[in-house]
GROMACS .gro file of C-alpha atoms in nm:
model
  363
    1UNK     CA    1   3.438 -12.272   1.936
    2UNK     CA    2   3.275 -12.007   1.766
    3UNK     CA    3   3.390 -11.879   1.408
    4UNK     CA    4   3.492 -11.553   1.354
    5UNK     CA    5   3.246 -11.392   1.065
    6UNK     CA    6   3.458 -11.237   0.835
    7UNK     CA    7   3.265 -10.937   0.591
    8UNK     CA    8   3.302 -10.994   0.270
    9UNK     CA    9   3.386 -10.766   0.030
   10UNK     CA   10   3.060 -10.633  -0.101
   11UNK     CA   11   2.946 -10.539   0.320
   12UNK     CA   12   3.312 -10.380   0.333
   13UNK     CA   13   3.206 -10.162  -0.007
   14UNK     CA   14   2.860 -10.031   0.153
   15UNK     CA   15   3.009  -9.977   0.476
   16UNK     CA   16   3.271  -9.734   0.333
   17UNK     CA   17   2.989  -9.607   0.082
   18UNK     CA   18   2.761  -9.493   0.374
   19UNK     CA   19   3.075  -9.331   0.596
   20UNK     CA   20   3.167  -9.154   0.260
   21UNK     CA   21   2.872  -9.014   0.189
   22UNK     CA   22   2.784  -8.908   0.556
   23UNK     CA   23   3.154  -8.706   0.520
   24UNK     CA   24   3.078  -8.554   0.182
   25UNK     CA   25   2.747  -8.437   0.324
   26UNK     CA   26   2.907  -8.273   0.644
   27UNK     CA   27   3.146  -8.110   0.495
   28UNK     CA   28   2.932  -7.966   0.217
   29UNK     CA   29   2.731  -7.816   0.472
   30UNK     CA   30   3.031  -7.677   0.679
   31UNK     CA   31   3.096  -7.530   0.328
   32UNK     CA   32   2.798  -7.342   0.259
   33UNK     CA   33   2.809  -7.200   0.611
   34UNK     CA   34   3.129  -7.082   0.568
   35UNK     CA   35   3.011  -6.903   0.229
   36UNK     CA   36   2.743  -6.772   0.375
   37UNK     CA   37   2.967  -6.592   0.679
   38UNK     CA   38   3.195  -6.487   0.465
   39UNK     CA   39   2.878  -6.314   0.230
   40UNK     CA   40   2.771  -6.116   0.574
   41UNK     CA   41   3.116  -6.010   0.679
   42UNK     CA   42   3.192  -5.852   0.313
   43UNK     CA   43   2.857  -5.724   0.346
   44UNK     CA   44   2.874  -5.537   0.623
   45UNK     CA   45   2.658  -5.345   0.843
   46UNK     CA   46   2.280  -5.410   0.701
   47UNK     CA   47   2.102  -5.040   0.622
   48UNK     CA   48   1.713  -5.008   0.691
   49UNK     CA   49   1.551  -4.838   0.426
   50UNK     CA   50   1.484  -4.447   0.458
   51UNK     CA   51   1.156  -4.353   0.618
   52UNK     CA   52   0.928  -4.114   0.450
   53UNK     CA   53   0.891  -3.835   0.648
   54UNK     CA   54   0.521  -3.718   0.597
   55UNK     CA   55   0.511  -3.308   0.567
   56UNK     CA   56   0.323  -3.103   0.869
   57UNK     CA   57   0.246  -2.821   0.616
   58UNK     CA   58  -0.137  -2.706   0.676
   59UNK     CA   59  -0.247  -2.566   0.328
   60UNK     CA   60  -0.607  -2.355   0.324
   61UNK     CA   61  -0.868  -2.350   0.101
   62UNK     CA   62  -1.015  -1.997   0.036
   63UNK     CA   63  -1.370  -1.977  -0.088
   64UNK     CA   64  -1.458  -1.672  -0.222
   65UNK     CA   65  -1.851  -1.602  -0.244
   66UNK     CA   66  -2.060  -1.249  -0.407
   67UNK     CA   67  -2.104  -1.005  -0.151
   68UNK     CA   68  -2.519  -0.978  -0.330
   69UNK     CA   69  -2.629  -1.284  -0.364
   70UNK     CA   70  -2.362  -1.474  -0.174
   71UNK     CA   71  -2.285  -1.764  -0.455
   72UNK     CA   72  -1.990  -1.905  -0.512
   73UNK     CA   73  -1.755  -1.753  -0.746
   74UNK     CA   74  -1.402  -1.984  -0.718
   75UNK     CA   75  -1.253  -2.164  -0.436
   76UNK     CA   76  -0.880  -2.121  -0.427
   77UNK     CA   77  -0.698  -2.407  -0.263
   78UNK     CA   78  -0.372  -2.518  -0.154
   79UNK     CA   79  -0.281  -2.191  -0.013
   80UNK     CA   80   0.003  -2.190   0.234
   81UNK     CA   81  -0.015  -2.071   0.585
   82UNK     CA   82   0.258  -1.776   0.488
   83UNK     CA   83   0.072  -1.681   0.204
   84UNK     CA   84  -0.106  -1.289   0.200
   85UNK     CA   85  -0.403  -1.152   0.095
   86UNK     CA   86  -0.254  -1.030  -0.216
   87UNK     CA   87  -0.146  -1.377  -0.311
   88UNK     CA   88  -0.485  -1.546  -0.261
   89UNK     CA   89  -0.584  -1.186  -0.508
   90UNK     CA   90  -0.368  -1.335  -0.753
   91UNK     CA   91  -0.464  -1.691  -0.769
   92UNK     CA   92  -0.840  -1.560  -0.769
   93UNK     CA   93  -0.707  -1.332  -1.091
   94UNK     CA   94  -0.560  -1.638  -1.243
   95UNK     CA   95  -0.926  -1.818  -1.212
   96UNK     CA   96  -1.135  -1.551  -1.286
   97UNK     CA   97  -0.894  -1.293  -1.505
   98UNK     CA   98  -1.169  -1.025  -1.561
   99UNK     CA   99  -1.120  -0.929  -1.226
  100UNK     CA  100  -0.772  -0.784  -1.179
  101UNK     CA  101  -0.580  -0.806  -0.812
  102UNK     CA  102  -0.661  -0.404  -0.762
  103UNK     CA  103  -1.018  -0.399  -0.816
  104UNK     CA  104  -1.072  -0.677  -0.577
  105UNK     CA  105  -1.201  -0.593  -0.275
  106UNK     CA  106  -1.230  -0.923   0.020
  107UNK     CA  107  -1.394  -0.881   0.305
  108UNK     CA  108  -1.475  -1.142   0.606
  109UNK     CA  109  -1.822  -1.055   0.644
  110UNK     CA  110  -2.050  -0.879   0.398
  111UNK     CA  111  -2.104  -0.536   0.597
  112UNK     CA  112  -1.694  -0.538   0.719
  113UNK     CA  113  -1.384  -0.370   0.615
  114UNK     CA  114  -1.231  -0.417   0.279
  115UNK     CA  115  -0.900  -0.670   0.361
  116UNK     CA  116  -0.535  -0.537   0.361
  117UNK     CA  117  -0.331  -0.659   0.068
  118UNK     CA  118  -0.082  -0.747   0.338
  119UNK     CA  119  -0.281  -0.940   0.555
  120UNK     CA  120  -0.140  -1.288   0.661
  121UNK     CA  121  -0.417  -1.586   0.542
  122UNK     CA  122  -0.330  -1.740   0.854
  123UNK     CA  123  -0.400  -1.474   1.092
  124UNK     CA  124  -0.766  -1.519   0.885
  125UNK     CA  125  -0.847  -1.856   0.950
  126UNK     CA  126  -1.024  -2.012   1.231
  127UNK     CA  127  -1.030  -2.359   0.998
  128UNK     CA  128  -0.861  -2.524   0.709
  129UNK     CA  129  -1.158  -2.375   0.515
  130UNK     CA  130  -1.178  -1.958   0.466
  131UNK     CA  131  -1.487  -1.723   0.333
  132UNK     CA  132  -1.448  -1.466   0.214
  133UNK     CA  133  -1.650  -1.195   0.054
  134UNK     CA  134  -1.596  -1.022  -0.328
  135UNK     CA  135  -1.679  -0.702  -0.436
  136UNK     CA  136  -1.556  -0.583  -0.753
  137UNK     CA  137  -1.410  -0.205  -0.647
  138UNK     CA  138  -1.403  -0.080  -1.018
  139UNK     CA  139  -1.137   0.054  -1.265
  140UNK     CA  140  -0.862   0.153  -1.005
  141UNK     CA  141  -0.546   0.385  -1.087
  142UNK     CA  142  -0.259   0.434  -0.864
  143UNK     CA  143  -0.204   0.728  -0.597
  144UNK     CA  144   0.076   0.843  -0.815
  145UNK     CA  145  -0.142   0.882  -1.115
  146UNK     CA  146  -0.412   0.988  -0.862
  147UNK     CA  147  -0.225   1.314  -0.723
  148UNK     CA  148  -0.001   1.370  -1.079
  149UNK     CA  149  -0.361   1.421  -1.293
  150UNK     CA  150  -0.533   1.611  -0.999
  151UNK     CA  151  -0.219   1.863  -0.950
  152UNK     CA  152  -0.132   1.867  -1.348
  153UNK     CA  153  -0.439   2.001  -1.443
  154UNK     CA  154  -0.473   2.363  -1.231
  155UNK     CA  155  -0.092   2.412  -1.340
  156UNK     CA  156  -0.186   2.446  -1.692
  157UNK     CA  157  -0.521   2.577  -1.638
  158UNK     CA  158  -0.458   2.923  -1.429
  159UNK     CA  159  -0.179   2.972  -1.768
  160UNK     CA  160  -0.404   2.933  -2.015
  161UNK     CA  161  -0.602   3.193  -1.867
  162UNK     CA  162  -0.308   3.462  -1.741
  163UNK     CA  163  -0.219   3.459  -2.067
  164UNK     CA  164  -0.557   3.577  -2.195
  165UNK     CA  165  -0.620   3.362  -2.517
  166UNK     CA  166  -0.873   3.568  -2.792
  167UNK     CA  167  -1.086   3.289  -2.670
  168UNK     CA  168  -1.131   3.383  -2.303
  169UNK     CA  169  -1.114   3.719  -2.300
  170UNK     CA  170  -1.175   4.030  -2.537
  171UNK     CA  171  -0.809   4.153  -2.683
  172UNK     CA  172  -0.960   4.461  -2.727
  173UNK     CA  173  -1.033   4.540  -2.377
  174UNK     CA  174  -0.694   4.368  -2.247
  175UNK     CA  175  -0.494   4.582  -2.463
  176UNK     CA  176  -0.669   4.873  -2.257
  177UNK     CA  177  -0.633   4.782  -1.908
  178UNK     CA  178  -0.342   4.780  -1.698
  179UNK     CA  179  -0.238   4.468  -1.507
  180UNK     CA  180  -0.211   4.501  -1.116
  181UNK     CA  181   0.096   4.404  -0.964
  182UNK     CA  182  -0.136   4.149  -0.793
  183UNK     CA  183  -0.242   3.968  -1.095
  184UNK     CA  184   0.115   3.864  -1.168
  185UNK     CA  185   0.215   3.777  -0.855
  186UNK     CA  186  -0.128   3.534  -0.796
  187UNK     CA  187   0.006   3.356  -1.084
  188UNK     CA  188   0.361   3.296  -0.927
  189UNK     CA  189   0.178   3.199  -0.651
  190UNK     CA  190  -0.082   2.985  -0.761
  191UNK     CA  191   0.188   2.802  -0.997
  192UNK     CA  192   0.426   2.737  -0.656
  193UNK     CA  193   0.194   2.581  -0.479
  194UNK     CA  194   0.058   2.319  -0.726
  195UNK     CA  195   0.411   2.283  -0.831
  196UNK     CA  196   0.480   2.206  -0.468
  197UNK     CA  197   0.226   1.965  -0.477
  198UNK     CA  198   0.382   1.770  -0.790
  199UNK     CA  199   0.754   1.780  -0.700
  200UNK     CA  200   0.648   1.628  -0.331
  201UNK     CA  201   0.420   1.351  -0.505
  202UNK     CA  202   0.712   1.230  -0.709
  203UNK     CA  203   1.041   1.282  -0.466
  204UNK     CA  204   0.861   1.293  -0.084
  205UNK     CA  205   0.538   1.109  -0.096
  206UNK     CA  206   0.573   0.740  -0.006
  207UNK     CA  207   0.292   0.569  -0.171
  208UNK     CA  208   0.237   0.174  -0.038
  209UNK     CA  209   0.136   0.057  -0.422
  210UNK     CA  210  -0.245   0.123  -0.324
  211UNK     CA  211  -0.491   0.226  -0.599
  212UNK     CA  212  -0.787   0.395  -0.576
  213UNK     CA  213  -1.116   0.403  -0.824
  214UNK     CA  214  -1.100   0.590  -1.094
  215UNK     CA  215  -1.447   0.759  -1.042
  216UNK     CA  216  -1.270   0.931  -0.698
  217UNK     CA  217  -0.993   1.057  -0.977
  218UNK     CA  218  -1.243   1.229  -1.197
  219UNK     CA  219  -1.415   1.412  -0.906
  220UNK     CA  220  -1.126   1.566  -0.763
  221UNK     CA  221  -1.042   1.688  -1.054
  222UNK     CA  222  -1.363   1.848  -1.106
  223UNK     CA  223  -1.357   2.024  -0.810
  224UNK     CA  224  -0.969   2.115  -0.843
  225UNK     CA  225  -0.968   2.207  -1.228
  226UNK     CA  226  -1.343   2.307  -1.215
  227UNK     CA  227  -1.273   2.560  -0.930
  228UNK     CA  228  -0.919   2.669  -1.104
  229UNK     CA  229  -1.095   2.759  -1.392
  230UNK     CA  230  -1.311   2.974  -1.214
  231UNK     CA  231  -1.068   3.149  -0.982
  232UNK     CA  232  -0.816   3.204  -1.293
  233UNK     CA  233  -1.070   3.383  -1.502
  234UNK     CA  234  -1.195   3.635  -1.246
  235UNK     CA  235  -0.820   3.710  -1.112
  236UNK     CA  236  -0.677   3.737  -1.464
  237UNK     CA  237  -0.964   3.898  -1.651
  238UNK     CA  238  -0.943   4.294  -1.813
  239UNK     CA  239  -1.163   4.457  -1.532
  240UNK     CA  240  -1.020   4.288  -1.233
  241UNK     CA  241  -0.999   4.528  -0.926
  242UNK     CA  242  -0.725   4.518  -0.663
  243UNK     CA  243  -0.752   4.501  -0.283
  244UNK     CA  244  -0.917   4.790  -0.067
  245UNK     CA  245  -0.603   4.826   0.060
  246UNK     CA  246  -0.347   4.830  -0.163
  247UNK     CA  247  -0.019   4.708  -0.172
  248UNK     CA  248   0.022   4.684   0.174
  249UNK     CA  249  -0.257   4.378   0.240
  250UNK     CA  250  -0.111   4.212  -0.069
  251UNK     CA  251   0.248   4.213   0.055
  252UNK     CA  252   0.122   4.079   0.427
  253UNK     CA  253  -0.106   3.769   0.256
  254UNK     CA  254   0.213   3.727  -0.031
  255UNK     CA  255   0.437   3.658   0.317
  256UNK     CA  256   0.201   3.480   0.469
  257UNK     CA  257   0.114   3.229   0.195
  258UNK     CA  258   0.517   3.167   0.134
  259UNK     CA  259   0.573   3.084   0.454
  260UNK     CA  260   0.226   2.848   0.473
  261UNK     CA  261   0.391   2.700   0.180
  262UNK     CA  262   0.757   2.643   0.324
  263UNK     CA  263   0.609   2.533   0.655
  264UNK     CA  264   0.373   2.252   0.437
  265UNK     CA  265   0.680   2.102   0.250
  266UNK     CA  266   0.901   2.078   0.562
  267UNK     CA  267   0.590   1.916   0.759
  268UNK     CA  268   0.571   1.668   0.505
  269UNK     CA  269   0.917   1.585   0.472
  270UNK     CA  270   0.895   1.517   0.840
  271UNK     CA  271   0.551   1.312   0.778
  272UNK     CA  272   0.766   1.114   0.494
  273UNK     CA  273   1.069   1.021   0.703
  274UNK     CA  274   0.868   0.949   1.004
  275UNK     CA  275   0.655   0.681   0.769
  276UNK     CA  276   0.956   0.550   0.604
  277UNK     CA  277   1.118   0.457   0.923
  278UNK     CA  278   0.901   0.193   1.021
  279UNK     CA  279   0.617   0.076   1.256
  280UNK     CA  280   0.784   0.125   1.586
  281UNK     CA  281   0.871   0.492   1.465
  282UNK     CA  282   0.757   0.758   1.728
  283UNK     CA  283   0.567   1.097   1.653
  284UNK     CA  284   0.748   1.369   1.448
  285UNK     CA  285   0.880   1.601   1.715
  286UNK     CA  286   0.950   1.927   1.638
  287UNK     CA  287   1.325   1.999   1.543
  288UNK     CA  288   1.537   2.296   1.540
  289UNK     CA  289   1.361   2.410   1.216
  290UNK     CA  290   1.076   2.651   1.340
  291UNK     CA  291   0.831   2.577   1.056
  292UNK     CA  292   0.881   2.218   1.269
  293UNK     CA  293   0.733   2.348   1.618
  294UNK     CA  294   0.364   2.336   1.508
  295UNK     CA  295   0.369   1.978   1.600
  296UNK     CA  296   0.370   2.083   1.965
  297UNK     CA  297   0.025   2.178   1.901
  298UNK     CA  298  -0.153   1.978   1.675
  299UNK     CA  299  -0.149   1.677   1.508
  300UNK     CA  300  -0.208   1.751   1.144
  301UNK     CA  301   0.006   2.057   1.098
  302UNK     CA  302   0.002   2.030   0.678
  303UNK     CA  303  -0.316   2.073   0.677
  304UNK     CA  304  -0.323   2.368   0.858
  305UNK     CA  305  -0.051   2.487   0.672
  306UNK     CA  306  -0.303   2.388   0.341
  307UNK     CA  307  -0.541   2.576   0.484
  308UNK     CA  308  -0.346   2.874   0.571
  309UNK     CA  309  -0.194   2.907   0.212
  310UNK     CA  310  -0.573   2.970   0.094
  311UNK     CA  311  -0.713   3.163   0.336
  312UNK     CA  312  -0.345   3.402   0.257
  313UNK     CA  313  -0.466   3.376  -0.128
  314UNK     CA  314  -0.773   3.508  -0.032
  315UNK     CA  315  -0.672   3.780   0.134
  316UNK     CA  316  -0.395   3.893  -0.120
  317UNK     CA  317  -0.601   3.853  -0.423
  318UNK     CA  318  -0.962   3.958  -0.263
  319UNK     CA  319  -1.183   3.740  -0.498
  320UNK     CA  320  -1.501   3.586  -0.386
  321UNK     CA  321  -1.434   3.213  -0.608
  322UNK     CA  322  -1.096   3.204  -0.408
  323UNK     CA  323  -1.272   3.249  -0.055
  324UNK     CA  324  -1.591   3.044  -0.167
  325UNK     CA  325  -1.236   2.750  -0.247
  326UNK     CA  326  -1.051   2.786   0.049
  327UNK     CA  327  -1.381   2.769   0.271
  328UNK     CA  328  -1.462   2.453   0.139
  329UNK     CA  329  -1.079   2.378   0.192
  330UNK     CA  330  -1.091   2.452   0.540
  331UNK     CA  331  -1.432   2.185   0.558
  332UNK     CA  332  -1.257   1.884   0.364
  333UNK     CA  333  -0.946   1.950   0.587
  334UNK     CA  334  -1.123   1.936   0.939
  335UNK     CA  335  -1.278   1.594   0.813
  336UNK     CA  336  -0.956   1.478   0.739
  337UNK     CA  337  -0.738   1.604   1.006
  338UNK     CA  338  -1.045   1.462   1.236
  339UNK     CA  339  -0.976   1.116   1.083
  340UNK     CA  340  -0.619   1.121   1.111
  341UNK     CA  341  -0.600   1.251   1.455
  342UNK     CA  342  -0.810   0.933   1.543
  343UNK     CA  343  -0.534   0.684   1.429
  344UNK     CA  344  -0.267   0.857   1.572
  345UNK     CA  345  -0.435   0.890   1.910
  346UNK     CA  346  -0.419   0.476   1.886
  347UNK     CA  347  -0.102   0.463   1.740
  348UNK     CA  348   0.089   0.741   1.978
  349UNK     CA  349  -0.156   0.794   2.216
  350UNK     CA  350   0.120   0.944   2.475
  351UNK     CA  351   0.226   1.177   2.237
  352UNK     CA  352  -0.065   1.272   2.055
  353UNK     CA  353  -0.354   1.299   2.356
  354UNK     CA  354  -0.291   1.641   2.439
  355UNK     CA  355  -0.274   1.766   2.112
  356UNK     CA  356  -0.577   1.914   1.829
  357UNK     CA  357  -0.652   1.803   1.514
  358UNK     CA  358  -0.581   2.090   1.295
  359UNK     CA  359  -0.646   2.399   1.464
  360UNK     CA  360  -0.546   2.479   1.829
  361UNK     CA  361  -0.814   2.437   2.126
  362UNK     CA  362  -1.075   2.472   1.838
  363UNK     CA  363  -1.039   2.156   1.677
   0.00000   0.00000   0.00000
């Protein structure tokens, strides 16, 4: 028979030594994974980071060359889409401050238009790059300033001269003659309507913030103070003569030049409201005021109320400087009422196509 083999002690030792440390090993591991479950379900929900989200903004670059010689002056960059003209004016001031945003004049191509202060940059561009052209437009002052100085000046002028300084005149001789009725009321006259002038360039004029060059403020008032000066002396001085036909021509052109007058300002105020209104604002029509129904027949109806006033002045005061002045009125007002007549034929051509310029049928 075969004998049983019996372990001895020392196999029974490694035999529970392995089985021990095959259950200490399993059951670390169990351990860790339990940790490690426990980690994710206090954890929670895992977040992705954020995502950059890259901006679609298109910025320009404006270069700006000399209209002469066609260099380069400054290139003015990172100039958003919703920027103006007026912006890109002041960034170009900020790089080149000897040039000021109202003396800047920009233009697409060297022979064009001068730019709109208001004119969108991105209505401009055809790329990401944009040329334009710089011409400096001079010392500039603002309308304001413009129409203030111009209308200032005759004011004070045609007084210094009514009131016949020792300087102008001979004392001698004015202490001799009479004054015609006329003489006084030319002055009341004259004063009116260059007061009218300055009351509706502060309270009815509506001036965008443009400028203009000085050099176009010093000629008009040349002509305005140079021809005041001239009118005032003859009208006021000791041997003035009166109308041919007396008192009744001066009352007729005194009526006639107040109501050229009131039928100006109410035009104007018309002109003002209808600008302040907005773009899609219609024509003035005429209104139950009568000085108002003018507009039925031409488009510039100030002016040929302006012109009117002078041509009355003329007649009432009977001077040849006056009638050379409002001849040379009645010129500069044609041109103008010409111009204007053009931009409202494209801005209310329904309303405006039948319609003259200044004066009925002839212009």
């Amino acid at each position: 028979m075969h004998r049983r083999h019996k372990p001895s002690a020392s196999e029974h030792r490694r035999d529970f030594a392995a089985q021990g440390g095959s259950l200490s090993a399993s059951h670390n591991e169990m351990r860790s994974f339990f940790n490690f479950s426990q980690l994710v379900l206090s954890a929670g929900h895992l977040k992705t980071p954020p995502v950059l989200k890259h901006s679609k903004v298109t910025y320009f670059e404006v270069e700006i060359l000399d209209v002469q010689s066609k260099k380069q002056i400054c290139i003015v960059d990172k100039v958003p889409p919703s920027s103006t003209l007026l912006d890109v004016k002041h960034k170009f001031h900020k790089a080149c401050p000897q040039w000021y945003p109202s003396r800047v004049g920009l233009q697409l191509e060297r022979n064009g238009p001068y730019l709109k202060d208001s004119i969108s940059i991105q209505s401009l561009a055809v790329s990401s790059i944009i040329t334009l052209y710089f011409t400096d437009l001079g010392q500039q002052v603002s309308w304001t300033t413009f129409f203030l100085t111009e209308y200032s000046g005759p004011l004070l002028i045609y007084l210094l001269f009514y009131i016949r300084l020792s300087t102008i005149y001979d004392q001698g001789e004015s202490m001799k003659n009479f004054r015609h009725p006329v003489v006084h009321l030319a002055c009341f006259c004259h004063c009116l309507h260059y007061t009218r002038h300055l009351l509706e360039t502060l309270f009815v004029h509506k001036f965008s913030g443009g400028h203009t060059p000085l050099k176009n403020m010093i000629k008009g008032c040349a002509f305005y103070w140079g021809f005041t000066s001239w009118i005032a002396y003859y009208i006021n001085h000791p041997r003035y003569t009166p109308p041919s036909f007396g008192h009744r021509q001066v009352c007729f052109a005194a009526l006639a030049f107040l109501m050229c007058e009131a039928g100006n300002h109410f035009i104007n105020v018309a002109l003002a409201q209808q600008n302040h209104s907005g773009f899609k604002a219609c024509f003035p029509s005429p209104t139950y005021n009568p000085f108002t129904w003018l507009f039925l027949l031409v488009s510039c109806p100030n002016y040929t109320y302006e012109v009117g006033s002078w041509i009355s002045f003329t007649v009432m005061t009977q001077t040849l400087p006056v009638g050379i002045f409002a001849f040379l009125m009645v010129i500069q007002m044609c041109l103008w009422a010409k111009k204007k007549h053009k931009l409202y034929l494209k801005r209310f051509y329904p309303e405006v196509r039948r319609k003259a310029a200044m004066i009925p049928i002839v212009f």
